[in-house]
Coordinates of C-alpha atoms and ligand atoms in Angstrom, one line a residue:
Chain A
M1 CA 20.3 13.3 -6.9
D2 CA 22.1 12.0 -9.7
S3 CA 25.3 11.6 -7.8
A4 CA 23.4 9.2 -5.8
V5 CA 24.6 6.1 -7.1
E6 CA 28.2 6.8 -7.1
G7 CA 30.3 5.6 -4.6
V8 CA 27.7 3.1 -3.1
A9 CA 28.5 -0.5 -3.7
I10 CA 25.4 -2.0 -4.8
P11 CA 25.4 -5.8 -4.5
S12 CA 25.0 -7.4 -7.8
R13 CA 21.9 -9.2 -6.8
L14 CA 20.3 -5.9 -6.1
R15 CA 21.3 -4.2 -9.4
P16 CA 18.4 -2.7 -11.2
L17 CA 16.5 -5.3 -12.8
N18 CA 17.0 -5.1 -16.5
G19 CA 15.2 -7.0 -19.1
I20 CA 12.0 -7.1 -17.3
K21 CA 9.6 -8.8 -19.3
V22 CA 6.7 -6.7 -20.3
E23 CA 4.8 -9.2 -22.4
V24 CA 3.4 -11.7 -20.4
A25 CA 1.8 -14.8 -21.8
G26 CA -0.7 -16.1 -19.5
Q27 CA 1.5 -15.8 -16.4
P28 CA -0.3 -13.5 -14.2
E29 CA -1.7 -15.3 -11.5
A30 CA -2.3 -12.0 -10.7
S31 CA -4.9 -12.4 -8.9
G32 CA -3.7 -12.1 -5.9
C33 CA -1.8 -9.1 -5.8
G34 CA -4.6 -7.7 -6.8
S35 CA -3.1 -5.8 -8.9
T36 CA -0.2 -7.0 -9.6
G37 CA 1.1 -5.7 -11.7
G38 CA 0.8 -5.0 -14.8
S39 CA 3.2 -6.8 -16.2
G40 CA 2.0 -9.7 -14.8
K41 CA 5.1 -10.9 -13.6
S42 CA 7.0 -8.1 -13.3
S43 CA 5.0 -6.4 -11.0
C44 CA 4.1 -8.4 -8.3
G45 CA 7.1 -10.3 -8.1
S46 CA 5.2 -12.6 -9.9
S47 CA 4.0 -15.9 -10.0
D48 CA 6.5 -17.7 -11.5
G49 CA 8.6 -15.0 -11.0
Q50 CA 12.0 -16.0 -10.9
D51 CA 12.7 -15.6 -14.4
D52 CA 12.6 -11.9 -14.2
M53 CA 14.0 -11.5 -10.9
P54 CA 17.3 -12.5 -9.4
A55 CA 16.9 -15.7 -7.5
E56 CA 17.9 -14.2 -4.1
I57 CA 15.2 -11.6 -4.4
W58 CA 12.7 -14.0 -5.6
E59 CA 13.5 -16.2 -2.4
K60 CA 12.8 -13.2 -0.3
V61 CA 9.6 -12.0 -1.9
K62 CA 7.9 -15.1 -3.0
N63 CA 5.8 -15.5 0.1
H64 CA 5.4 -11.9 0.7
P65 CA 1.6 -11.3 0.1
C66 CA 2.1 -7.6 -0.8
Y67 CA 4.8 -8.4 -3.3
S68 CA 4.2 -11.6 -5.0
E69 CA 1.2 -11.7 -7.2
E70 CA 0.7 -15.4 -6.3
A71 CA 1.5 -15.3 -2.7
H72 CA -1.2 -13.1 -1.8
H73 CA -3.6 -16.0 -2.3
H74 CA -1.8 -18.2 0.2
Y75 CA -0.1 -16.0 2.6
A76 CA -1.4 -13.3 4.9
R77 CA -0.1 -10.0 6.1
M78 CA -0.9 -7.8 9.1
H79 CA -0.2 -4.3 10.0
V80 CA -0.1 -2.9 13.5
A81 CA -0.6 0.8 14.1
V82 CA 2.1 1.6 16.6
A83 CA 3.5 4.8 14.9
P84 CA 1.2 7.6 15.1
A85 CA 3.5 10.5 14.7
C86 CA 4.7 12.0 11.4
N87 CA 7.5 14.3 10.7
I88 CA 6.2 15.8 7.4
Q89 CA 2.9 17.0 5.9
C90 CA 1.5 15.7 2.7
N91 CA -1.3 17.8 1.0
Y92 CA -3.3 14.4 0.6
C93 CA -3.3 13.6 4.2
N94 CA -5.5 14.7 7.1
R95 CA -3.8 13.8 10.3
K96 CA -6.8 12.7 12.0
Y97 CA -6.7 9.7 10.0
D98 CA -4.2 7.2 9.0
C99 CA -1.1 7.9 6.8
S100 CA -2.5 8.2 3.3
N101 CA 0.7 6.8 1.8
E102 CA -0.2 3.3 3.1
S103 CA -4.0 3.4 3.6
R104 CA -7.0 4.7 2.0
P105 CA -7.6 8.1 3.2
G106 CA -10.3 8.6 6.0
V107 CA -9.6 5.5 7.8
V108 CA -8.8 5.4 11.5
S109 CA -6.8 2.4 12.9
Q110 CA -6.8 1.3 16.5
K111 CA -3.4 2.7 18.0
L112 CA -1.4 0.1 20.0
T113 CA 1.4 0.2 22.3
P114 CA 4.3 -2.1 21.4
D115 CA 3.3 -4.3 24.0
Q116 CA -0.3 -4.6 22.7
A117 CA 1.0 -4.9 19.1
V118 CA 3.1 -7.8 20.0
K119 CA 0.3 -9.5 21.8
K120 CA -1.9 -9.0 18.8
V121 CA 0.7 -10.4 16.3
L122 CA 1.1 -13.5 18.3
A123 CA -2.6 -13.9 18.7
V124 CA -3.2 -13.5 14.9
A125 CA -0.3 -15.6 13.8
S126 CA -1.5 -18.5 16.0
E127 CA -5.0 -18.3 14.6
I128 CA -4.1 -17.6 11.1
P129 CA -1.0 -19.7 10.2
Q130 CA -0.7 -18.1 6.7
M131 CA 0.2 -14.9 8.6
T132 CA 3.8 -14.6 7.6
V133 CA 4.3 -10.8 7.4
L134 CA 4.1 -8.0 9.9
G135 CA 4.3 -4.5 8.8
I136 CA 4.5 -1.2 10.6
A137 CA 2.8 1.5 8.2
G138 CA 1.3 4.0 10.4
P139 CA -1.0 5.4 11.3
G140 CA 1.8 8.0 11.0
D141 CA 5.4 7.4 9.8
A142 CA 7.1 4.2 11.2
L143 CA 10.4 6.1 11.5
A144 CA 9.1 9.1 13.2
N145 CA 8.3 6.7 15.9
P146 CA 11.5 4.9 16.2
A147 CA 11.3 3.7 19.9
K148 CA 7.7 2.1 19.2
T149 CA 8.7 0.7 15.9
F150 CA 11.8 -0.9 16.9
E151 CA 10.6 -2.2 20.2
T152 CA 7.8 -4.0 18.4
F153 CA 10.4 -5.5 16.0
R154 CA 12.7 -6.4 18.7
R155 CA 10.2 -8.4 20.6
L156 CA 8.7 -10.1 17.7
Q157 CA 12.1 -11.2 16.5
E158 CA 12.6 -12.9 19.8
E159 CA 9.0 -14.2 20.2
A160 CA 8.0 -15.2 16.7
P161 CA 11.2 -15.4 14.6
D162 CA 9.5 -16.9 11.6
I163 CA 7.6 -13.9 10.9
K164 CA 9.0 -11.4 8.3
L165 CA 9.1 -7.7 9.3
C166 CA 8.6 -4.9 7.1
L167 CA 8.0 -1.1 7.5
S168 CA 6.8 1.9 5.6
T169 CA 8.1 5.4 5.7
N170 CA 8.3 8.8 3.9
G171 CA 12.0 8.5 4.1
L172 CA 12.8 11.7 5.9
A173 CA 14.2 10.0 8.6
L174 CA 15.4 6.9 6.8
P175 CA 19.1 7.4 6.6
D176 CA 19.4 7.8 10.5
Y177 CA 17.8 4.3 10.9
V178 CA 19.2 2.1 8.2
D179 CA 21.7 0.5 10.7
E180 CA 18.9 0.0 13.2
I181 CA 16.7 -1.6 10.5
A182 CA 19.5 -3.9 9.4
K183 CA 19.7 -5.2 13.0
Y184 CA 16.1 -6.5 13.2
N185 CA 16.2 -8.4 10.1
V186 CA 13.7 -6.2 8.4
D187 CA 14.1 -7.2 4.8
H188 CA 11.5 -5.1 3.3
V189 CA 11.1 -1.3 3.5
T190 CA 8.6 0.8 1.6
I191 CA 9.4 4.4 0.9
T192 CA 6.8 6.8 -0.6
I193 CA 8.4 8.9 -3.1
N194 CA 6.2 11.2 -5.1
M195 CA 9.0 13.4 -6.6
V196 CA 12.7 13.7 -7.2
D197 CA 12.4 17.5 -8.1
P198 CA 11.7 19.9 -5.3
A199 CA 9.6 22.3 -7.8
V200 CA 7.2 19.3 -7.9
G201 CA 7.7 18.4 -4.3
E202 CA 6.7 21.9 -2.9
K203 CA 3.3 21.3 -4.5
I204 CA 2.9 18.1 -2.6
Y205 CA 4.6 18.7 0.8
P206 CA 3.7 22.1 2.5
W207 CA 6.3 21.4 5.3
I208 CA 8.6 19.0 7.0
F209 CA 10.0 18.9 10.6
Y210 CA 13.8 18.3 10.3
D211 CA 16.6 18.9 12.5
H212 CA 14.6 20.6 15.0
R213 CA 13.0 23.0 12.7
R214 CA 9.9 23.3 10.8
I215 CA 11.0 23.8 7.0
Y216 CA 8.6 25.1 4.4
G217 CA 8.3 24.9 0.5
R218 CA 11.1 24.2 -2.0
E219 CA 13.7 23.9 0.7
A220 CA 11.7 21.3 2.6
A221 CA 11.1 19.2 -0.6
Q222 CA 14.9 19.4 -1.6
I223 CA 15.8 18.0 2.0
L224 CA 13.0 15.3 1.7
T225 CA 14.2 14.2 -1.8
D226 CA 17.7 14.1 -0.8
R227 CA 17.1 12.1 2.4
Q228 CA 14.7 9.6 0.3
M229 CA 17.4 9.1 -2.1
L230 CA 20.2 8.6 0.4
G231 CA 18.1 6.2 2.4
L232 CA 17.3 4.2 -0.6
E233 CA 20.8 3.9 -1.5
M234 CA 21.9 3.0 2.0
L235 CA 19.3 0.2 2.3
T236 CA 20.3 -1.2 -1.2
A237 CA 24.1 -1.2 -0.1
R238 CA 23.0 -3.3 2.8
G239 CA 21.0 -5.7 0.7
I240 CA 17.5 -4.7 2.2
L241 CA 14.8 -4.8 -0.4
T242 CA 13.0 -1.6 -1.1
K243 CA 9.6 -0.9 -2.6
I244 CA 8.6 2.5 -3.7
N245 CA 5.1 3.7 -3.4
S246 CA 4.2 6.8 -5.5
V247 CA 0.8 8.6 -5.3
L248 CA -0.3 9.8 -8.8
I249 CA -1.6 13.3 -8.5
P250 CA -3.0 14.4 -11.9
G251 CA -1.5 17.7 -13.2
I252 CA 1.2 17.7 -10.4
N253 CA 3.4 14.7 -10.8
D254 CA 1.8 12.4 -13.5
E255 CA 4.5 13.0 -16.1
H256 CA 7.1 13.2 -13.4
L257 CA 6.4 9.8 -12.1
Y258 CA 8.5 8.4 -15.1
E259 CA 11.6 10.2 -13.8
V260 CA 10.8 9.0 -10.3
N261 CA 10.7 5.5 -11.7
R262 CA 14.1 5.9 -13.4
A263 CA 15.6 7.4 -10.3
V264 CA 14.5 4.7 -7.9
K265 CA 15.4 2.0 -10.3
A266 CA 18.9 3.3 -10.6
R267 CA 19.3 3.2 -6.9
G268 CA 18.2 -0.5 -6.7
A269 CA 14.5 -0.4 -5.7
F270 CA 12.9 -3.8 -6.6
L271 CA 9.4 -2.7 -6.9
H272 CA 7.6 0.4 -7.8
N273 CA 3.9 0.8 -6.9
I274 CA 2.1 3.7 -8.4
M275 CA -1.3 4.2 -6.8
P276 CA -4.1 6.7 -7.5
L277 CA -4.6 9.9 -5.3
I278 CA -7.8 9.4 -3.6
S279 CA -9.3 12.9 -2.7
E280 CA -12.7 13.9 -1.5
P281 CA -13.6 17.1 0.2
E282 CA -14.9 15.4 3.3
H283 CA -11.5 14.0 3.9
G284 CA -10.5 17.5 5.0
T285 CA -7.1 17.2 3.1
V286 CA -5.6 20.2 1.4
F287 CA -6.2 18.5 -2.0
G288 CA -9.7 17.5 -1.0
L289 CA -10.5 21.1 -0.2
T290 CA -8.7 22.6 -3.3
G291 CA -10.6 20.1 -5.5
Q292 CA -7.5 18.3 -6.6
R293 CA -8.9 15.2 -8.3
G294 CA -7.6 11.7 -8.4
P295 CA -6.7 10.0 -11.9
T296 CA -9.1 7.9 -13.8
A297 CA -8.5 4.3 -14.4
Q298 CA -7.1 5.1 -17.8
E299 CA -4.8 7.8 -16.6
L300 CA -3.5 5.4 -13.9
K301 CA -2.8 2.6 -16.4
D302 CA -1.1 5.2 -18.8
V303 CA 1.6 6.2 -16.1
Q304 CA 2.0 2.6 -15.1
D305 CA 2.4 1.5 -18.8
A306 CA 5.0 4.3 -19.4
C307 CA 7.0 3.1 -16.2
M308 CA 7.1 -0.5 -17.3
G309 CA 10.5 -1.7 -17.8
G310 CA 11.9 0.5 -15.2
A311 CA 11.8 -0.8 -11.7
N312 CA 9.3 -3.6 -11.4
L313 CA 5.9 -2.2 -11.3
M314 CA 3.3 -3.4 -8.9
R315 CA -0.4 -3.0 -9.6
H316 CA -2.0 -4.9 -7.1
C317 CA -1.8 -2.7 -4.1
R318 CA -5.3 -2.4 -2.5
Q319 CA -4.2 0.5 -0.3
C320 CA -5.4 -1.4 2.8
R321 CA -5.7 0.0 6.2
A322 CA -2.8 0.4 8.8
D323 CA -4.2 -2.2 10.9
A324 CA -5.2 -4.7 8.2
V325 CA -5.3 -8.4 9.0
G326 CA -5.6 -11.2 6.5
L327 CA -5.0 -12.0 2.9
L328 CA -4.9 -9.1 0.6
G329 CA -8.3 -7.8 -0.1
E330 CA -9.7 -9.2 3.0
D331 CA -9.6 -7.7 6.4
R332 CA -10.3 -9.8 9.6
S333 CA -9.2 -7.0 12.0
D334 CA -12.6 -7.1 13.6
E335 CA -11.8 -10.4 15.0
F336 CA -8.7 -9.3 16.7
T337 CA -9.7 -6.0 18.8
L338 CA -7.7 -5.4 21.9
D339 CA -10.4 -6.7 24.1
Q340 CA -10.7 -10.0 22.2
I341 CA -6.9 -10.2 22.4
E342 CA -6.9 -9.7 26.0
Q343 CA -9.2 -12.8 26.4
M344 CA -7.1 -15.1 24.2
D345 CA -4.8 -17.7 25.6
V346 CA -2.2 -17.7 23.0
V347 CA 0.4 -20.4 22.5
Y348 CA 2.8 -19.6 19.7
D349 CA 3.5 -23.1 18.0
I350 CA 6.2 -22.4 15.3
E351 CA 6.1 -26.1 14.3
K352 CA 2.5 -26.1 13.7
R353 CA 2.8 -22.9 11.5
R354 CA 5.7 -24.5 9.6
A355 CA 3.7 -27.7 8.8
Y356 CA 0.7 -25.6 7.6
Q357 CA 2.9 -23.6 5.4
E358 CA 4.5 -26.4 4.0
K359 CA 1.1 -27.7 3.0
V360 CA 0.2 -24.4 1.5
E361 CA 3.4 -24.3 -0.5
A362 CA 2.6 -27.9 -2.0
E363 CA -1.0 -26.8 -3.0
R364 CA 0.4 -23.7 -4.5
Q365 CA 2.9 -25.8 -6.6
A366 CA 0.0 -28.0 -7.8
Q367 CA -2.2 -25.2 -8.7
H368 CA 0.6 -23.5 -10.6
A369 CA 1.3 -26.7 -12.5
A370 CA -2.6 -27.2 -13.2
K371 CA -2.7 -23.6 -14.7
Q372 CA 0.2 -24.1 -17.0
G373 CA -1.4 -27.2 -18.2
A374 CA -4.7 -25.4 -18.9
L375 CA -3.1 -22.8 -21.0
G376 CA -3.1 -24.4 -24.6
E377 CA -2.0 -23.3 -28.0
Q378 CA -2.2 -19.6 -28.3
S379 CA -2.8 -18.0 -31.7
A380 CA -0.7 -15.2 -33.2
D381 CA -1.0 -11.6 -31.9
D382 CA -2.4 -8.9 -34.3
G383 CA -2.2 -6.1 -31.8
M384 CA -6.0 -6.0 -31.0
K385 CA -6.3 -5.9 -27.2
V386 CA -9.3 -5.3 -24.7
L387 CA -9.9 -5.3 -21.1
V388 CA -11.9 -7.8 -19.3
A389 CA -13.2 -7.9 -15.6
V390 CA -13.0 -10.9 -13.6
A391 CA -14.9 -12.0 -10.5
T392 CA -12.7 -14.4 -8.4
T393 CA -12.2 -15.4 -4.9
G394 CA -8.7 -16.8 -5.6
G395 CA -7.2 -19.7 -6.8
G396 CA -6.6 -18.2 -10.3
K397 CA -10.0 -19.1 -11.3
V398 CA -13.3 -17.5 -12.5
N399 CA -15.3 -18.5 -9.5
Q400 CA -17.3 -15.7 -8.0
H401 CA -20.9 -14.7 -8.4
F402 CA -21.3 -11.2 -10.0
G403 CA -23.5 -10.2 -7.0
H404 CA -20.9 -11.3 -4.4
A405 CA -17.9 -9.4 -6.0
D406 CA -16.5 -6.5 -4.0
E407 CA -13.7 -6.1 -6.5
F408 CA -13.0 -7.1 -10.1
Q409 CA -9.5 -8.1 -11.4
I410 CA -8.7 -6.5 -14.6
Y411 CA -6.9 -8.2 -17.3
E412 CA -5.7 -6.9 -20.7
V413 CA -6.2 -9.6 -23.3
T414 CA -4.6 -9.9 -26.6
A415 CA -4.9 -12.8 -29.0
S416 CA -1.8 -14.4 -27.3
S417 CA -1.3 -13.0 -23.9
T418 CA -3.3 -11.9 -20.7
T419 CA -1.8 -9.3 -18.3
F420 CA -3.1 -8.5 -15.1
I421 CA -3.4 -4.8 -14.7
G422 CA -5.0 -4.0 -11.5
H423 CA -8.1 -4.3 -9.2
R424 CA -11.3 -2.3 -9.3
R425 CA -13.2 -2.1 -6.0
V426 CA -16.9 -1.9 -6.3
D427 CA -19.9 -1.7 -3.7
L428 CA -21.3 -5.2 -3.3
Y429 CA -24.3 -5.6 -5.7
C430 CA -26.0 -8.3 -3.7
Q431 CA -26.8 -7.6 -0.2
G432 CA -28.6 -10.5 1.6
G433 CA -29.8 -12.2 -1.8
F434 CA -31.2 -9.1 -3.2
G435 CA -29.6 -7.1 -5.9
E436 CA -29.2 -3.5 -5.1
D437 CA -30.2 -1.5 -8.2
E438 CA -28.6 1.5 -7.1
Q439 CA -25.1 -0.3 -6.9
L440 CA -25.2 -1.2 -10.3
P441 CA -24.4 2.1 -12.0
S442 CA -21.3 2.3 -9.8
I443 CA -20.3 -1.1 -10.7
V444 CA -20.6 -0.2 -14.6
N445 CA -18.6 2.9 -13.9
A446 CA -15.8 0.9 -12.2
I447 CA -15.4 -1.4 -15.1
N448 CA -16.6 0.7 -18.0
D449 CA -13.4 0.3 -19.8
C450 CA -13.8 -3.5 -20.0
H451 CA -15.5 -5.4 -23.0
A452 CA -16.5 -8.3 -20.8
V453 CA -17.0 -9.4 -17.3
L454 CA -16.2 -13.0 -16.4
V455 CA -18.2 -14.4 -13.6
S456 CA -19.4 -17.8 -12.3
K457 CA -22.8 -16.7 -12.4
I458 CA -25.0 -13.6 -12.7
G459 CA -28.7 -12.6 -12.2
A460 CA -31.0 -11.8 -15.2
C461 CA -31.3 -8.1 -14.1
P462 CA -27.7 -7.1 -13.9
R463 CA -27.1 -9.2 -17.1
D464 CA -29.3 -7.0 -19.1
E465 CA -28.1 -3.7 -17.7
L466 CA -24.5 -4.8 -18.4
K467 CA -25.3 -5.6 -21.8
A468 CA -27.1 -2.3 -22.4
A469 CA -23.9 -0.6 -21.1
G470 CA -22.0 -2.6 -23.7
I471 CA -20.3 -4.9 -21.3
E472 CA -20.7 -8.6 -22.1
P473 CA -21.5 -10.7 -19.0
V474 CA -19.9 -14.2 -19.5
E475 CA -20.8 -17.1 -17.5
E476 CA -19.6 -20.1 -19.6
F477 CA -16.1 -20.1 -18.0
A478 CA -17.2 -20.7 -14.5
H479 CA -14.3 -22.3 -12.4
E480 CA -11.9 -22.4 -15.2
F481 CA -8.5 -20.8 -14.9
I482 CA -8.8 -16.9 -15.6
E483 CA -6.1 -16.8 -18.4
K484 CA -7.5 -19.7 -20.2
A485 CA -11.1 -18.3 -19.9
A486 CA -10.0 -14.9 -21.0
L487 CA -8.1 -16.1 -24.1
T488 CA -10.8 -18.4 -25.2
W489 CA -13.5 -15.7 -24.7
F490 CA -11.3 -13.2 -26.8
A491 CA -10.8 -15.7 -29.5
N492 CA -14.6 -16.3 -29.7
Y493 CA -15.1 -12.5 -29.6
R494 CA -12.7 -12.0 -32.6
E495 CA -14.4 -14.7 -34.4
R496 CA -17.7 -12.8 -34.1
V497 CA -16.1 -9.6 -35.2
A498 CA -14.6 -11.3 -38.2
K499 CA -18.0 -12.8 -39.1
G500 CA -19.5 -9.4 -38.9
E501 CA -22.0 -10.5 -35.9
I502 CA -20.6 -7.7 -33.7
V503 CA -18.7 -4.6 -34.2
H504 CA -15.4 -4.0 -32.3
I505 CA -15.4 -0.6 -30.7
S506 CA -13.2 0.8 -28.0
R507 CA -14.5 1.5 -24.6
G508 CA -14.4 4.6 -22.5
D509 CA -12.6 5.3 -19.2
A510 CA -13.6 3.8 -15.8
A511 CA -13.7 5.6 -12.3
I512 CA -11.6 4.6 -9.4
R513 CA -13.7 4.1 -6.5
Q514 CA -13.2 6.7 -3.7
G515 CA -13.9 6.5 0.0
A516 CA -12.4 4.2 2.8
F517 CA -12.1 0.7 2.0
K518 CA -13.2 -1.7 4.6
A519 CA -12.4 -5.0 3.3
A520 CA -15.5 -6.4 5.0
Chain B
M1 CA 4.9 31.8 30.0
A2 CA 4.8 28.3 29.0
Y3 CA 3.2 26.5 26.1
K4 CA -0.1 24.6 26.4
I5 CA -1.9 22.2 24.2
V6 CA -5.5 22.9 23.1
A7 CA -6.9 19.4 24.0
S8 CA -9.9 19.6 21.7
Q9 CA -7.4 20.0 18.7
C10 CA -4.9 17.3 19.7
T11 CA -5.1 14.2 17.5
G12 CA -2.8 12.3 20.0
C13 CA -0.2 11.7 17.4
S14 CA 2.5 12.0 19.9
A15 CA 4.9 13.8 17.5
C16 CA 5.4 16.4 20.0
E17 CA 6.3 14.4 23.0
P18 CA 9.9 13.1 22.2
E19 CA 10.8 16.4 20.9
C20 CA 10.5 18.4 24.1
P21 CA 13.9 19.1 25.6
N22 CA 12.4 19.3 29.1
Q23 CA 10.2 16.2 29.2
A24 CA 7.3 18.5 29.9
I25 CA 4.8 16.8 27.6
Y26 CA 2.8 13.9 28.7
E27 CA -0.3 11.7 27.5
K28 CA -3.5 11.2 29.3
N29 CA -6.5 9.4 27.8
G30 CA -5.0 9.7 24.2
V31 CA -4.5 13.4 24.5
F32 CA -1.2 15.2 25.2
F33 CA -0.6 17.9 27.8
I34 CA 2.3 20.3 28.7
K35 CA 3.4 20.6 32.5
P36 CA 3.8 24.4 32.6
E37 CA 6.4 24.3 35.3
K38 CA 8.7 22.2 33.2
C39 CA 8.3 24.2 29.9
T40 CA 11.1 26.6 29.1
E41 CA 9.5 27.7 25.8
C42 CA 12.6 25.9 24.4
I43 CA 14.6 28.7 25.3
G44 CA 18.2 27.7 25.8
Y45 CA 17.7 24.7 23.5
F46 CA 16.3 25.5 20.1
D47 CA 15.1 28.6 18.2
E48 CA 11.7 27.2 17.7
A49 CA 9.3 25.7 20.2
Q50 CA 9.7 22.1 19.3
C51 CA 6.0 21.2 20.1
V52 CA 4.7 24.0 17.8
A53 CA 7.0 23.0 15.1
A54 CA 6.2 19.3 15.2
C55 CA 2.5 19.5 15.7
P56 CA 0.5 18.8 12.6
V57 CA -2.5 20.8 13.7
D58 CA -2.1 24.6 13.4
K59 CA -2.6 26.6 16.6
T60 CA -2.7 23.5 19.0
C61 CA 0.4 24.2 20.8
I62 CA 0.0 27.9 22.1
I63 CA 1.3 30.3 24.6
D64 CA -0.4 30.0 27.9
T65 CA -0.5 33.7 28.9
S66 CA -1.4 32.9 32.5
Y67 CA 2.3 32.1 33.0
P68 CA 5.0 34.8 33.2
R69 CA 7.5 34.7 30.5
Y70 CA 10.3 32.1 31.0
Q71 CA 13.7 33.7 32.2
A72 CA 16.8 31.8 31.4
A73 CA 18.9 31.4 34.6
Ligands
SF4_601 S1 3.7 10.7 5.5 FE1 1.7 9.7 5.9 S2 1.1 10.4 7.9 FE2 2.6 11.8 7.2 S3 1.7 13.5 6.2 FE3 2.2 12.1 4.7 S4 0.4 10.8 4.4 FE4 0.3 11.8 6.2
SF4_602 S1 7.8 24.9 24.2 FE1 9.6 23.5 24.2 S2 9.9 23.1 26.4 FE2 7.8 23.9 26.1 S3 6.6 22.2 26.1 FE3 7.1 22.8 23.8 S4 8.8 21.5 23.4 FE4 8.7 21.5 25.5
SF4_603 S1 1.9 17.0 18.0 FE1 0.1 18.1 18.2 S2 -1.6 16.7 17.7 FE2 0.2 15.5 18.0 S3 -0.1 14.8 20.1 FE3 1.2 16.7 20.4 S4 -0.2 18.3 20.5 FE4 -1.4 16.6 19.9

């Protein structure tokens, strides 16, 4: 695969991004992308993003909720499940459910025909003017269903030309469809690449269906990786942005993902999203049944950290469902079932959408300016760093009640910087006003590597239990900007350590929540 | 003989349908079926029965022994 880059003219704007900033002072607006990435900016494309990204790429991604750590607060994406077939088998996938490369395992999306999909997109876009991105990511492989995928794109391009299109693929069929993709103005393609070495690949992919044959083992993995690399190069040569997804499988590709990162960076990928394997016996996958475990939060962070400075890393992926609708971390698909869409009278008003988006853009600029203003002087860095969990509903502020949080944003804080490193999903503590005490241990597990949790409010009972677990609940920064709050809390923490009031100890690892996510 | 699809195992993924050289495969209520009179077992087209090779669920596309073996003309 090393020959890959040769002979392919890579437009200069798509050359691998060098000099990606790793240290981020307070930039990460992170929130949104949830996870944006770790390096704050780098990953999600970042809030202020331009400075570590060529201007043209920034232009393309800044309003993409999956790529820009800031955009996902303001813009929504949706997926339509028009692509049920797949042409490979992954050991972490049970084909009764949606493609695990793009969704959490164990979820089933409502399959749509291209006609139903177009209707649904128009209905959602009229209802939710922030909806700017339409993706086809399953429930199988977008390019194993070329007729359905491209029929959907063709019609949407005609009927809703302001909506951006993207698709996800395992890459096997990609080289055959790059020209087709280029026709439809699909400017974002996600390829799931878990390996660049067939010796690793044969442990992940038992077989592929290629050239009218079922091919097994190492030969299958060799073909898959060759096709993935070729497809990536071809997209890059045509100026189509590519994001790479990798599933981190401990003991199989954890160390190898560094090589994957370099390989995809060399071929022009602009974003690399490393996500945890989610594996439970009840999903009925090969890995689930063989007891292959997923990574802990620390293992995931270690690999992400090792890959920083390669292709831009993205840490906000929430592995949402193939028919998700809404802002990242939110799913309104229940409001748009087939039956409901049939009842709707849809008038696609592109002007109204444009006006709304302009308003959003203005608000976003204002918010950005306010946040920069809130960040004052920062003290010198001495290398001490901790993680803090933040409960937020968006807007870059600490503004959510502990009991209402179904996920926490995790920031790494030093004396002078805050870096968004990811999301942790939890089961709601508060249901109908009463705290669920059974839920608390699972929340503690999910943020067990954090020193503090910043919330707008917290009840007495969970407060005591968090304290007992060694996690400091902090309410005093309610409605302040996250970066400012985290830095101020940490300065105060360091003072208390210096005075001997508390002892600084490192925290343990945390668990990644398993099971299907239904962003209710 | 022709191939048939074990309906209870079919996920309805449609992977087999476009691969059939004889357009023998069709969908009904989310599950796929093979028209035995159209199926040539892929003889004359491919070395492997395409529906078998493409299907993600083992032993879902199987030989239907109630039909005689296909004879190439
Ligand atoms: S590419 Fe997706 S649908 Fe296909 S086997 Fe892999 S995880 Fe499953
Ligand atoms: S065996 Fe070949 S001809 Fe028969 S149904 Fe399967 S794909 Fe079609
Ligand atoms: S490939 Fe198998 S599971 Fe998929 S539709 Fe055909 S018979 Fe059903």
